[in-house]
Amino acid sequence: MEAQQGKYCAEDFMWSKCYTFLSENRFESEELMCVAMIVGKGHFEVRNDSLILDYEPIEYFDHNFSMIKDETKKCDNIQLEFEIIDFQSQAPIDTAKLSIFEESYTLIGKNKEFTIDNFQSPIFISVYVENHSSQNIILTENGNYKIHLELMDNVHRDSYDHARGTESYKMQHLGKDTLLLLNENNWEYLKWIKTNKNP
């Protein structure tokens, strides 16, 4: 793959995905859907005509979310206490939006607290900040919860996640600037066009 180093992209209706093949058998990926963005990185290997992509953990997704329930407090509702910061700068984010039952609420200030009464389980909560990634939370029982969020700047999608595991493709080379990859899971051919020759 040395000669094929570069950024290759494929797209379909409301979907696109790019792989950037780097030196030392490294790669990066970015998949964009209507409301989701999935990123990845790792090592690749060529075995005969197969391309194997092995994803590795990304630090952000190991630290961006934690939730602790206070088991010492008995509640007949849901009490939420948020700490929301910017992942890169670690600075507090003073204004965030909370979406529950398709209703939007604003959380203002350093100590963000919110109470939910009379809900039916499960409850789906989305926390988002303009020009940042968002975080979805599912709760199934009453309680007092402390929630720590670290949101990524410059991510303009409702869902921001990372690829995991291993992908496998059958590979054909079409000229110096194209690849034809057959996904071995769904048997779908995609033509990947080289868009950047010097990543």
CSV table of C-alpha atoms in Angstrom, one decimal:
chain,number,residue,atom,x,y,z
A,1,MET,CA,0.0,0.0,0.0
A,2,GLU,CA,3.0,2.3,0.0
A,3,ALA,CA,2.1,3.7,-3.4
A,4,GLN,CA,-1.5,4.1,-2.3
A,5,GLN,CA,-0.8,6.4,0.6
A,6,GLY,CA,-3.4,9.2,0.6
A,7,LYS,CA,-7.0,9.9,1.3
A,8,TYR,CA,-9.7,7.8,-0.4
A,9,CYS,CA,-13.4,8.7,-0.3
A,10,ALA,CA,-16.6,7.1,-1.3
A,11,GLU,CA,-20.1,8.6,-1.1
A,12,ASP,CA,-23.8,7.7,-1.5
A,13,PHE,CA,-27.0,9.5,-0.7
A,14,MET,CA,-26.6,11.3,2.6
A,15,TRP,CA,-23.5,9.3,3.4
A,16,SER,CA,-19.8,9.6,2.9
A,17,LYS,CA,-16.7,7.9,4.2
A,18,CYS,CA,-13.0,8.5,3.9
A,19,TYR,CA,-9.9,6.5,4.7
A,20,THR,CA,-6.5,8.2,4.9
A,21,PHE,CA,-3.6,5.7,4.6
A,22,LEU,CA,-0.4,6.9,6.2
A,23,SER,CA,3.1,5.7,6.6
A,24,GLU,CA,4.0,2.8,9.0
A,25,ASN,CA,0.7,1.1,8.1
A,26,ARG,CA,-1.4,3.7,10.0
A,27,PHE,CA,-4.8,4.8,8.9
A,28,GLU,CA,-7.5,7.3,9.9
A,29,SER,CA,-11.2,7.2,9.0
A,30,GLU,CA,-14.2,9.6,9.0
A,31,GLU,CA,-17.8,8.5,8.2
A,32,LEU,CA,-20.5,11.2,7.8
A,33,MET,CA,-24.2,10.4,7.9
A,34,CYS,CA,-27.2,12.6,8.1
A,35,VAL,CA,-27.0,13.2,11.8
A,36,ALA,CA,-23.9,11.2,12.8
A,37,MET,CA,-20.1,11.4,12.6
A,38,ILE,CA,-18.0,8.3,13.3
A,39,VAL,CA,-14.2,8.7,13.4
A,40,GLY,CA,-11.5,6.1,13.7
A,41,LYS,CA,-7.8,5.3,13.6
A,42,GLY,CA,-5.5,2.3,13.8
A,43,HIS,CA,-3.3,0.0,11.8
A,44,PHE,CA,-3.9,-1.7,8.5
A,45,GLU,CA,-2.5,-4.9,7.0
A,46,VAL,CA,-2.6,-6.2,3.4
A,47,ARG,CA,-2.9,-10.0,3.2
A,48,ASN,CA,-2.9,-11.1,-0.4
A,49,ASP,CA,-5.9,-9.3,-1.9
A,50,SER,CA,-7.5,-8.5,1.5
A,51,LEU,CA,-7.2,-5.2,3.3
A,52,ILE,CA,-7.6,-5.5,7.1
A,53,LEU,CA,-8.3,-2.4,9.2
A,54,ASP,CA,-7.8,-2.8,12.9
A,55,TYR,CA,-9.2,0.1,15.0
A,56,GLU,CA,-7.6,1.2,18.2
A,57,PRO,CA,-9.2,3.1,21.2
A,58,ILE,CA,-9.4,6.9,21.0
A,59,GLU,CA,-8.6,8.8,24.2
A,60,TYR,CA,-11.6,11.2,23.9
A,61,PHE,CA,-14.2,8.4,24.0
A,62,ASP,CA,-12.6,6.8,27.1
A,63,HIS,CA,-13.0,10.0,29.1
A,64,ASN,CA,-15.8,12.1,27.7
A,65,PHE,CA,-18.7,10.7,29.8
A,66,SER,CA,-19.3,9.4,33.3
A,67,MET,CA,-22.4,9.1,35.4
A,68,ILE,CA,-22.6,8.3,39.1
A,69,LYS,CA,-25.8,7.6,41.0
A,70,ASP,CA,-26.0,8.6,44.6
A,71,GLU,CA,-27.3,5.4,46.3
A,72,THR,CA,-27.6,7.2,49.7
A,73,LYS,CA,-30.4,9.4,48.4
A,74,LYS,CA,-33.9,8.0,47.7
A,75,CYS,CA,-35.9,10.1,45.2
A,76,ASP,CA,-39.3,9.9,43.6
A,77,ASN,CA,-38.1,11.8,40.6
A,78,ILE,CA,-34.9,12.2,38.6
A,79,GLN,CA,-32.4,14.8,39.8
A,80,LEU,CA,-29.5,15.6,37.5
A,81,GLU,CA,-26.3,17.6,38.3
A,82,PHE,CA,-24.1,18.3,35.3
A,83,GLU,CA,-20.5,19.2,34.9
A,84,ILE,CA,-19.9,20.1,31.2
A,85,ILE,CA,-16.4,21.0,29.9
A,86,ASP,CA,-14.6,21.4,26.6
A,87,PHE,CA,-12.4,18.4,26.0
A,88,GLN,CA,-9.5,20.2,24.4
A,89,SER,CA,-9.2,23.2,26.7
A,90,GLN,CA,-10.8,21.6,29.8
A,91,ALA,CA,-12.7,24.9,30.4
A,92,PRO,CA,-16.2,24.9,31.7
A,93,ILE,CA,-19.0,25.3,29.2
A,94,ASP,CA,-21.5,27.7,30.7
A,95,THR,CA,-24.5,27.2,28.4
A,96,ALA,CA,-25.8,23.9,27.2
A,97,LYS,CA,-29.1,22.6,25.8
A,98,LEU,CA,-31.0,19.7,27.3
A,99,SER,CA,-33.5,17.8,25.1
A,100,ILE,CA,-36.2,15.6,26.8
A,101,PHE,CA,-39.4,14.4,25.3
A,102,GLU,CA,-38.7,16.7,22.3
A,103,GLU,CA,-38.7,19.7,24.6
A,104,SER,CA,-35.6,21.9,24.8
A,105,TYR,CA,-34.2,23.4,28.0
A,106,THR,CA,-31.2,25.6,28.7
A,107,LEU,CA,-28.7,24.8,31.4
A,108,ILE,CA,-26.8,28.0,32.4
A,109,GLY,CA,-23.9,28.4,34.8
A,110,LYS,CA,-21.2,26.3,36.2
A,111,ASN,CA,-23.4,24.1,38.4
A,112,LYS,CA,-26.1,22.8,36.1
A,113,GLU,CA,-29.0,21.1,37.8
A,114,PHE,CA,-32.3,19.7,36.4
A,115,THR,CA,-35.2,17.8,37.9
A,116,ILE,CA,-37.6,15.5,35.9
A,117,ASP,CA,-40.9,14.5,37.5
A,118,ASN,CA,-43.5,11.9,36.4
A,119,PHE,CA,-41.6,10.1,33.7
A,120,GLN,CA,-42.1,6.8,32.0
A,121,SER,CA,-39.1,4.5,31.7
A,122,PRO,CA,-36.9,4.6,29.8
A,123,ILE,CA,-36.1,8.3,29.4
A,124,PHE,CA,-33.9,9.6,26.6
A,125,ILE,CA,-31.9,12.8,27.2
A,126,SER,CA,-29.7,14.6,24.8
A,127,VAL,CA,-27.1,17.2,25.9
A,128,TYR,CA,-25.7,19.5,23.3
A,129,VAL,CA,-23.8,22.7,22.9
A,130,GLU,CA,-23.5,24.8,19.7
A,131,ASN,CA,-20.5,23.8,17.6
A,132,HIS,CA,-19.7,20.9,19.9
A,133,SER,CA,-20.4,17.2,19.9
A,134,SER,CA,-23.5,16.0,21.8
A,135,GLN,CA,-24.1,13.2,24.3
A,136,ASN,CA,-27.2,11.0,24.6
A,137,ILE,CA,-28.1,9.5,28.0
A,138,ILE,CA,-30.7,6.8,28.8
A,139,LEU,CA,-32.1,6.5,32.3
A,140,THR,CA,-34.5,3.8,33.6
A,141,GLU,CA,-35.1,4.7,37.2
A,142,ASN,CA,-35.4,7.5,39.7
A,143,GLY,CA,-32.4,8.8,41.5
A,144,ASN,CA,-29.8,11.6,42.0
A,145,TYR,CA,-27.2,11.5,39.2
A,146,LYS,CA,-23.9,13.4,38.8
A,147,ILE,CA,-23.0,13.5,35.1
A,148,HIS,CA,-19.6,14.6,33.8
A,149,LEU,CA,-19.4,15.5,30.1
A,150,GLU,CA,-16.5,16.5,28.0
A,151,LEU,CA,-17.7,17.7,24.6
A,152,MET,CA,-15.5,18.0,21.4
A,153,ASP,CA,-15.3,21.4,19.7
A,154,ASN,CA,-16.0,21.8,16.0
A,155,VAL,CA,-18.1,18.6,15.6
A,156,HIS,CA,-21.4,19.5,13.8
A,157,ARG,CA,-23.3,16.3,14.2
A,158,ASP,CA,-26.0,15.1,16.6
A,159,SER,CA,-24.0,11.9,17.2
A,160,TYR,CA,-20.2,11.7,17.5
A,161,ASP,CA,-18.7,8.2,18.0
A,162,HIS,CA,-15.7,6.1,17.1
A,163,ALA,CA,-15.3,3.0,15.0
A,164,ARG,CA,-14.4,-0.2,16.9
A,165,GLY,CA,-13.1,-3.7,16.1
A,166,THR,CA,-11.9,-4.8,12.7
A,167,GLU,CA,-13.0,-4.3,9.1
A,168,SER,CA,-12.1,-6.5,6.2
A,169,TYR,CA,-12.2,-5.8,2.5
A,170,LYS,CA,-11.3,-7.6,-0.7
A,171,MET,CA,-9.1,-5.1,-2.6
A,172,GLN,CA,-8.5,-4.3,-6.3
A,173,HIS,CA,-6.3,-1.6,-7.5
A,174,LEU,CA,-7.8,0.6,-10.3
A,175,GLY,CA,-5.1,2.9,-11.6
A,176,LYS,CA,-2.9,4.9,-9.3
A,177,ASP,CA,-5.7,7.0,-7.8
A,178,THR,CA,-8.6,4.6,-7.2
A,179,LEU,CA,-9.3,1.5,-5.1
A,180,LEU,CA,-12.2,-0.9,-5.5
A,181,LEU,CA,-13.1,-2.4,-2.2
A,182,LEU,CA,-15.5,-5.2,-1.5
A,183,ASN,CA,-16.8,-5.2,2.1
A,184,GLU,CA,-16.7,-8.8,3.2
A,185,ASN,CA,-19.6,-8.3,5.6
A,186,ASN,CA,-22.2,-7.0,3.2
A,187,TRP,CA,-20.7,-7.9,-0.1
A,188,GLU,CA,-21.0,-4.4,-1.5
A,189,TYR,CA,-18.5,-2.9,-3.9
A,190,LEU,CA,-17.5,0.7,-3.3
A,191,LYS,CA,-15.2,2.7,-5.5
A,192,TRP,CA,-12.8,4.8,-3.5
A,193,ILE,CA,-11.4,7.8,-5.2
A,194,LYS,CA,-8.1,9.2,-4.1
A,195,THR,CA,-8.7,12.9,-3.2
A,196,ASN,CA,-5.5,13.8,-1.5
A,197,LYS,CA,-2.2,12.5,-2.8
A,198,ASN,CA,0.0,13.9,0.0
A,199,PRO,CA,-1.7,13.4,3.4
